[in-house]
Amino acid sequence: VIDGTGTVGAGLEQGYTLPAEWYGDAEIAQLERERIFARSWQYAGRLDQVREPGQYFATEAGHIPIVVTRDQSGGLNALVNVCRHRGTQVAYGEGRRETLQCPYHAWTYRLDGTLRKAPRSEREQGFDKSEFALVPAQVDVWGPFVFVNPDPDAPPLEDALGDLPGHVERSGVDLAAVRFRQRREWEQEVNWKIALENYLECYHCSVAHPSFSKLIDVDPDSYTLRSSGLVSSQFGPVHESALNGTRKGIPYVPQGAVTQAQYHFIWPNTTVNIDPGAMNISIDRTLPAGLRRSVGTTDCFFGEDVSSETEQAMLDFTAQVANEDQALVEAVQRGLDSGMVPRGRLLLNSEHLIQHFQRLVYDALAS
Ligand code: FES
Ligand SMILES: [Fe+2]
């Protein structure tokens, strides 16, 4: 039982943060694996990786290896990528194959997960191949994005996304028209929650992201935060002077289909970013890779006619913001690890998305 006295839960309601020790604790991390990552919808990869029969890609849902496949009858599958023999990871990378063969003893699975062949199993009494299919997970698609959920009983993706598809539609980004350009991979020496809490507020933007703040109006009266269900959203208007090119020091000229920045978080670890200017969208996943280590990927999409110069300028901008954040979040981890400030105090007008996130963490672990 966590929080037997109810202190943590009551503190959250008053604007206090989760306890510092939750950001580097093995027991908490184990509960998070079971009660958060094994049960929720998470971005897994791109639809263009599994468009045709035979295509597959290996990915993860939190700590759980998953392989997403397009089987011979056209069905899209997410399968737990763990061999039913002795537990080796079966599929790696991405590509096109008739079957998935485990590298250890060559058990071979069809792309729908059923076990096709287990060498020497015919010598065994009562060995029934139909009992050893790869464990299925849920899979669904939103635009070019494939999501998975290891929990077969979880409510559908649509419920998790809530109003998000509507927000994106109104942003000027047409999900049917964007094309994948590149994937970026990153790692941070922080607990996964620190990385996402940093994403969930822009209180630090004017202090820590000077070029971002020249482009986007981060004033609390302009920049809006909204949470609804499992999605938390930030909407940032562009400075008029950045749009008409009269502002000095802007990272790029944000002219194009998108007139407002949108930064969306989908519980527990997917984030969707739309920057102002040319048609663009990117999607990140943040995976716990240790108590104090997170790894992530960012898949970047642009409208078909967006030039590679514009792409580069916009991605340089994002990379700079990410660099500025990296130093900040790693400093948070060191501070929390000191144990000397057991609870932080949120400013709820500017940081209520963090409160919402921490309630979701708390409710999941305390359930
Ligand atoms: S662990 Fe996969 S075939 Fe043995
Ligand atoms: Fe930041």
Coordinates of C-alpha atoms and ligand atoms in Angstrom, one line a residue:
V1 CA 0.0 0.0 0.0
I2 CA 1.3 3.4 -0.9
D3 CA 0.3 6.5 1.0
G4 CA -1.4 4.6 3.8
T5 CA -1.9 7.9 5.7
G6 CA -3.3 9.7 2.7
T7 CA -0.8 12.5 3.1
V8 CA 0.4 12.4 -0.5
G9 CA -3.0 12.4 -2.0
A10 CA -4.1 15.3 0.3
G11 CA -1.0 17.2 -0.6
L12 CA -1.6 16.9 -4.3
E13 CA -4.9 18.6 -3.9
Q14 CA -3.2 21.6 -2.1
G15 CA -0.7 22.0 -4.9
Y16 CA 2.2 20.0 -3.4
T17 CA 4.0 17.6 -5.7
L18 CA 4.5 13.9 -5.4
P19 CA 7.2 13.0 -2.9
A20 CA 10.8 13.4 -4.1
E21 CA 11.6 9.8 -3.3
W22 CA 9.0 8.6 -5.9
Y23 CA 11.5 9.8 -8.6
G24 CA 14.1 7.1 -8.0
D25 CA 12.4 4.3 -6.1
A26 CA 12.4 0.6 -7.2
E27 CA 9.1 -0.2 -5.6
I28 CA 7.3 2.8 -7.2
A29 CA 8.9 1.9 -10.5
Q30 CA 7.6 -1.6 -10.3
L31 CA 4.1 -0.4 -9.5
E32 CA 4.3 2.0 -12.4
R33 CA 5.2 -0.9 -14.8
E34 CA 2.2 -2.9 -13.6
R35 CA -0.4 -0.2 -13.2
I36 CA 0.6 2.4 -15.7
F37 CA 2.7 1.0 -18.6
A38 CA 1.0 -2.4 -18.8
R39 CA -2.4 -0.7 -19.0
S40 CA -2.3 2.3 -21.2
W41 CA -2.3 3.4 -24.8
Q42 CA 1.2 4.5 -26.0
Y43 CA 2.6 5.6 -29.3
A44 CA 4.4 2.7 -30.9
G45 CA 5.4 3.6 -34.4
R46 CA 4.2 4.6 -37.9
L47 CA 1.4 3.3 -40.1
D48 CA 3.8 3.5 -43.1
Q49 CA 6.0 0.8 -41.4
V50 CA 3.1 -1.7 -41.5
R51 CA 1.1 -0.8 -44.5
E52 CA 1.6 -4.0 -46.5
P53 CA 1.2 -7.7 -45.6
G54 CA 4.4 -9.0 -44.2
Q55 CA 5.7 -5.7 -42.7
Y56 CA 6.5 -5.5 -39.0
F57 CA 8.4 -3.4 -36.5
A58 CA 9.6 -4.0 -33.0
T59 CA 8.8 -1.4 -30.4
E60 CA 8.0 -1.1 -26.7
A61 CA 5.0 -0.2 -24.5
G62 CA 6.8 1.1 -21.5
H63 CA 9.0 -1.9 -20.4
I64 CA 7.1 -4.4 -22.6
P65 CA 8.5 -5.5 -25.9
I66 CA 5.9 -5.4 -28.6
V67 CA 6.0 -6.3 -32.3
V68 CA 3.5 -4.7 -34.6
T69 CA 2.7 -6.7 -37.7
R70 CA 0.5 -6.5 -40.9
D71 CA -0.4 -10.2 -41.4
Q72 CA -1.1 -11.9 -44.7
S73 CA -4.8 -11.3 -44.5
G74 CA -4.3 -7.6 -44.0
G75 CA -4.9 -7.5 -40.3
L76 CA -2.9 -5.2 -38.0
N77 CA -1.6 -6.9 -34.9
A78 CA 0.3 -5.9 -31.8
L79 CA 1.9 -8.9 -30.1
V80 CA 3.9 -9.1 -27.0
N81 CA 7.4 -9.7 -28.5
V82 CA 8.4 -12.4 -26.0
C83 CA 8.8 -16.0 -27.1
R84 CA 6.3 -18.4 -25.5
H85 CA 9.2 -21.0 -25.2
R86 CA 11.6 -19.4 -22.7
G87 CA 11.0 -15.7 -23.1
T88 CA 13.5 -14.4 -25.6
Q89 CA 12.7 -11.3 -27.6
V90 CA 11.5 -12.6 -30.9
A91 CA 11.5 -9.8 -33.5
Y92 CA 14.0 -7.0 -33.9
G93 CA 14.1 -3.8 -35.9
E94 CA 11.7 -3.6 -38.8
G95 CA 11.2 -5.1 -42.2
R96 CA 9.2 -7.6 -44.2
R97 CA 8.9 -11.3 -43.5
E98 CA 6.6 -14.2 -43.9
T99 CA 7.1 -15.3 -40.3
L100 CA 8.8 -14.2 -37.1
Q101 CA 11.4 -16.6 -36.0
C102 CA 12.8 -16.6 -32.4
P103 CA 16.7 -16.4 -32.6
Y104 CA 17.1 -18.8 -29.6
H105 CA 15.5 -22.2 -30.6
A106 CA 13.8 -21.2 -33.8
W107 CA 10.2 -21.3 -32.8
T108 CA 8.4 -19.7 -35.7
Y109 CA 5.3 -17.5 -35.4
R110 CA 2.9 -16.3 -38.1
L111 CA 2.4 -12.6 -38.3
D112 CA -0.9 -13.0 -36.6
G113 CA 1.0 -14.4 -33.6
T114 CA 0.0 -18.1 -33.9
L115 CA 2.8 -20.6 -33.5
R116 CA 3.6 -22.3 -36.8
K117 CA 6.6 -24.4 -35.9
A118 CA 8.5 -25.5 -32.8
P119 CA 11.4 -27.8 -33.8
R120 CA 11.2 -31.2 -32.1
S121 CA 7.9 -30.4 -30.5
E122 CA 6.4 -33.4 -32.4
R123 CA 8.5 -35.6 -30.1
E124 CA 6.7 -34.3 -27.1
Q125 CA 3.5 -35.9 -25.8
G126 CA 0.5 -33.5 -25.8
F127 CA 2.3 -30.5 -27.0
D128 CA -0.4 -28.3 -28.6
K129 CA 0.9 -25.5 -30.8
S130 CA -2.3 -23.6 -30.6
E131 CA -1.7 -23.0 -26.9
F132 CA 1.5 -21.0 -27.5
A133 CA 0.6 -18.0 -29.7
L134 CA 2.4 -14.7 -29.0
V135 CA 0.3 -12.9 -26.4
P136 CA -1.9 -10.3 -28.1
A137 CA -2.0 -6.6 -27.2
Q138 CA -4.4 -4.0 -28.4
V139 CA -3.5 -1.9 -31.4
D140 CA -5.2 1.1 -33.1
V141 CA -4.4 3.9 -35.5
W142 CA -4.8 7.6 -35.4
G143 CA -3.8 9.2 -38.7
P144 CA -0.2 8.1 -39.4
F145 CA 0.4 7.0 -35.8
V146 CA 0.1 3.4 -34.5
F147 CA -0.7 3.1 -30.8
V148 CA -0.6 -0.1 -28.7
N149 CA -1.9 -1.0 -25.3
P150 CA -0.8 -4.2 -23.6
D151 CA -4.1 -4.5 -21.7
P152 CA -6.6 -6.4 -23.7
D153 CA -9.4 -5.0 -21.5
A154 CA -8.5 -1.3 -21.7
P155 CA -11.1 1.1 -23.2
P156 CA -10.4 2.0 -26.9
L157 CA -7.8 4.4 -28.1
E158 CA -10.6 6.8 -29.1
D159 CA -11.4 7.3 -25.5
A160 CA -7.8 8.0 -24.6
L161 CA -7.5 10.6 -27.4
G162 CA -10.6 12.4 -26.4
D163 CA -10.7 15.9 -28.0
L164 CA -7.2 15.6 -29.4
P165 CA -8.0 14.7 -33.0
G166 CA -10.3 17.8 -33.1
H167 CA -7.6 20.1 -31.8
V168 CA -5.1 18.8 -34.3
E169 CA -7.7 19.2 -37.1
R170 CA -8.2 22.9 -36.2
S171 CA -4.4 23.5 -36.0
G172 CA -4.1 23.6 -39.8
V173 CA -2.3 20.2 -39.9
D174 CA -3.9 17.6 -42.1
L175 CA -2.9 14.2 -40.8
A176 CA -3.7 12.6 -44.2
A177 CA -1.3 15.0 -45.9
V178 CA 1.8 14.8 -43.6
R179 CA 4.7 12.5 -44.4
F180 CA 7.4 11.0 -42.1
R181 CA 10.8 12.7 -42.5
Q182 CA 13.0 11.6 -39.7
R183 CA 13.2 9.9 -36.3
R184 CA 15.3 11.4 -33.5
E185 CA 16.4 9.3 -30.5
W186 CA 17.4 10.8 -27.2
E187 CA 18.1 9.9 -23.6
Q188 CA 18.0 11.8 -20.3
E189 CA 19.4 11.0 -16.9
V190 CA 16.1 11.5 -15.2
N191 CA 13.1 9.5 -14.0
W192 CA 10.4 9.5 -16.8
K193 CA 8.1 11.6 -14.7
I194 CA 10.5 14.5 -14.5
A195 CA 10.8 14.5 -18.3
L196 CA 7.0 14.7 -18.8
E197 CA 6.4 17.2 -16.0
N198 CA 8.8 19.5 -17.7
Y199 CA 6.8 19.1 -20.9
L200 CA 3.6 20.0 -19.1
E201 CA 4.3 23.6 -18.2
C202 CA 5.6 26.7 -19.9
Y203 CA 6.2 28.6 -16.7
H204 CA 9.9 28.0 -17.4
C205 CA 9.7 29.1 -21.1
S206 CA 10.4 32.8 -20.6
V207 CA 13.3 32.0 -18.3
A208 CA 14.8 29.0 -20.0
H209 CA 13.8 29.2 -23.7
P210 CA 14.5 32.7 -24.9
S211 CA 14.3 32.0 -28.6
F212 CA 11.1 29.9 -28.2
S213 CA 9.6 32.8 -26.3
K214 CA 10.4 35.2 -29.1
L215 CA 8.4 33.1 -31.4
I216 CA 5.5 32.1 -29.2
D217 CA 3.6 34.3 -26.8
V218 CA 4.2 32.5 -23.4
D219 CA 2.4 35.2 -21.4
P220 CA 0.0 33.5 -19.0
D221 CA -2.8 35.6 -20.5
S222 CA -2.1 34.3 -24.0
Y223 CA -0.7 30.8 -23.6
T224 CA -3.5 28.4 -22.5
L225 CA -3.4 25.1 -20.7
R226 CA -6.2 22.7 -20.7
S227 CA -6.6 19.1 -19.4
S228 CA -9.5 16.8 -20.2
G229 CA -9.4 13.1 -19.4
L230 CA -6.1 11.6 -20.4
V231 CA -5.0 14.5 -22.6
S232 CA -3.4 17.7 -21.5
S233 CA -3.0 20.5 -24.0
Q234 CA -1.1 23.7 -24.4
F235 CA -1.9 26.3 -27.0
G236 CA 0.5 29.1 -27.8
P237 CA -0.2 31.9 -30.1
V238 CA 2.6 33.3 -32.3
H239 CA 3.8 36.9 -31.7
E240 CA 2.4 39.1 -34.4
S241 CA 5.8 40.6 -34.8
A242 CA 7.3 37.2 -35.4
L243 CA 4.8 36.5 -38.1
N244 CA 5.4 39.7 -40.0
G245 CA 9.1 39.4 -39.7
T246 CA 9.7 42.6 -37.7
R247 CA 10.8 40.8 -34.5
K248 CA 14.5 40.3 -34.0
G249 CA 16.2 37.0 -33.1
I250 CA 13.3 34.7 -34.0
P251 CA 14.5 31.1 -34.7
Y252 CA 12.6 30.9 -38.0
V253 CA 9.8 32.8 -39.7
P254 CA 6.6 30.9 -38.8
Q255 CA 4.7 31.5 -41.9
G256 CA 2.4 28.7 -43.2
A257 CA -0.6 26.6 -42.5
V258 CA -0.2 26.6 -38.7
T259 CA -0.8 29.8 -36.8
Q260 CA -0.7 28.4 -33.3
A261 CA 1.6 26.1 -31.4
Q262 CA 0.0 23.1 -29.9
Y263 CA 1.7 20.7 -27.4
H264 CA -0.4 17.8 -26.3
F265 CA 0.3 15.1 -23.8
I266 CA -1.5 11.7 -23.9
W267 CA -1.3 9.9 -20.6
P268 CA 1.1 8.3 -19.7
N269 CA 4.1 9.0 -22.0
T270 CA 3.1 10.2 -25.5
T271 CA 3.5 13.8 -26.6
V272 CA 2.4 15.5 -29.8
N273 CA 3.9 18.7 -31.0
I274 CA 2.8 21.2 -33.6
D275 CA 4.9 24.2 -34.2
P276 CA 3.7 27.4 -35.9
G277 CA 4.6 27.8 -39.6
A278 CA 4.8 25.2 -42.3
M279 CA 2.6 22.1 -41.8
N280 CA 4.4 19.9 -39.3
I281 CA 3.7 17.5 -36.5
S282 CA 5.9 15.3 -34.3
I283 CA 5.2 12.6 -31.8
D284 CA 7.4 11.5 -29.0
R285 CA 7.4 8.7 -26.5
T286 CA 9.3 8.7 -23.3
L287 CA 10.2 5.3 -21.9
P288 CA 11.6 4.6 -18.4
A289 CA 15.0 2.9 -18.9
G290 CA 16.0 2.8 -15.2
L291 CA 15.0 4.6 -12.1
R292 CA 16.8 7.7 -13.2
R293 CA 17.1 7.3 -16.9
S294 CA 14.6 7.9 -19.8
V295 CA 15.0 7.2 -23.4
G296 CA 12.8 8.5 -26.1
T297 CA 12.1 8.8 -29.8
T298 CA 10.6 11.7 -31.8
D299 CA 9.1 11.0 -35.2
C300 CA 8.9 14.1 -37.3
F301 CA 6.3 14.6 -40.0
F302 CA 5.9 17.5 -42.5
G303 CA 3.6 18.5 -45.3
E304 CA 4.7 17.0 -48.6
D305 CA 5.8 20.4 -50.1
V306 CA 7.7 21.6 -47.1
S307 CA 11.3 22.2 -48.2
S308 CA 14.2 20.5 -46.4
E309 CA 15.5 24.0 -45.5
T310 CA 12.3 24.7 -43.6
E311 CA 12.3 21.3 -42.1
Q312 CA 15.9 21.8 -40.9
A313 CA 15.2 25.2 -39.5
M314 CA 12.2 24.0 -37.5
L315 CA 14.0 20.9 -36.2
D316 CA 17.0 23.0 -35.2
F317 CA 14.6 25.1 -33.2
T318 CA 13.1 22.0 -31.5
A319 CA 16.6 20.6 -30.8
Q320 CA 17.7 23.8 -29.2
V321 CA 14.6 23.8 -26.9
A322 CA 15.3 20.2 -26.0
N323 CA 18.9 21.0 -25.2
E324 CA 17.8 23.7 -22.9
D325 CA 15.4 21.4 -21.2
Q326 CA 17.9 18.6 -20.8
A327 CA 20.1 20.5 -18.4
L328 CA 17.1 21.7 -16.4
V329 CA 15.6 18.2 -15.9
E330 CA 18.8 16.6 -15.0
A331 CA 19.3 19.3 -12.3
V332 CA 15.8 18.5 -11.0
Q333 CA 16.8 14.8 -10.6
R334 CA 19.9 15.7 -8.6
G335 CA 17.9 18.0 -6.4
L336 CA 15.1 15.5 -5.7
D337 CA 17.7 12.8 -5.0
S338 CA 19.1 15.0 -2.2
G339 CA 16.0 14.2 -0.2
M340 CA 16.2 17.7 1.3
V341 CA 13.1 19.1 -0.3
P342 CA 10.6 16.2 0.1
R343 CA 7.7 18.0 -1.6
G344 CA 7.7 20.8 -4.2
R345 CA 4.9 23.4 -4.4
L346 CA 3.2 23.9 -7.7
L347 CA 1.8 27.2 -8.9
L348 CA -1.6 26.0 -9.9
N349 CA -2.4 28.7 -12.4
S350 CA 0.6 27.9 -14.5
E351 CA 1.2 24.3 -13.5
H352 CA -2.1 22.6 -13.2
L353 CA -1.3 20.2 -16.0
I354 CA 1.4 18.8 -13.7
Q355 CA -1.1 18.5 -10.9
H356 CA -3.3 16.6 -13.3
F357 CA -0.4 14.3 -14.3
Q358 CA 0.6 13.6 -10.7
R359 CA -3.0 12.8 -9.8
L360 CA -3.1 10.2 -12.6
V361 CA 0.2 8.7 -11.4
Y362 CA -1.2 8.7 -7.8
D363 CA -4.5 7.2 -8.7
A364 CA -2.9 4.5 -10.8
L365 CA -0.5 3.5 -8.0
A366 CA -2.9 3.8 -5.2
S367 CA -5.6 1.8 -7.0
Ligands
FES1 S1 13.2 -18.9 -26.4 FE1 12.3 -18.7 -28.3 S2 12.6 -20.5 -29.3 FE2 13.5 -20.8 -27.3
FE2 FE 11.1 23.4 -21.8

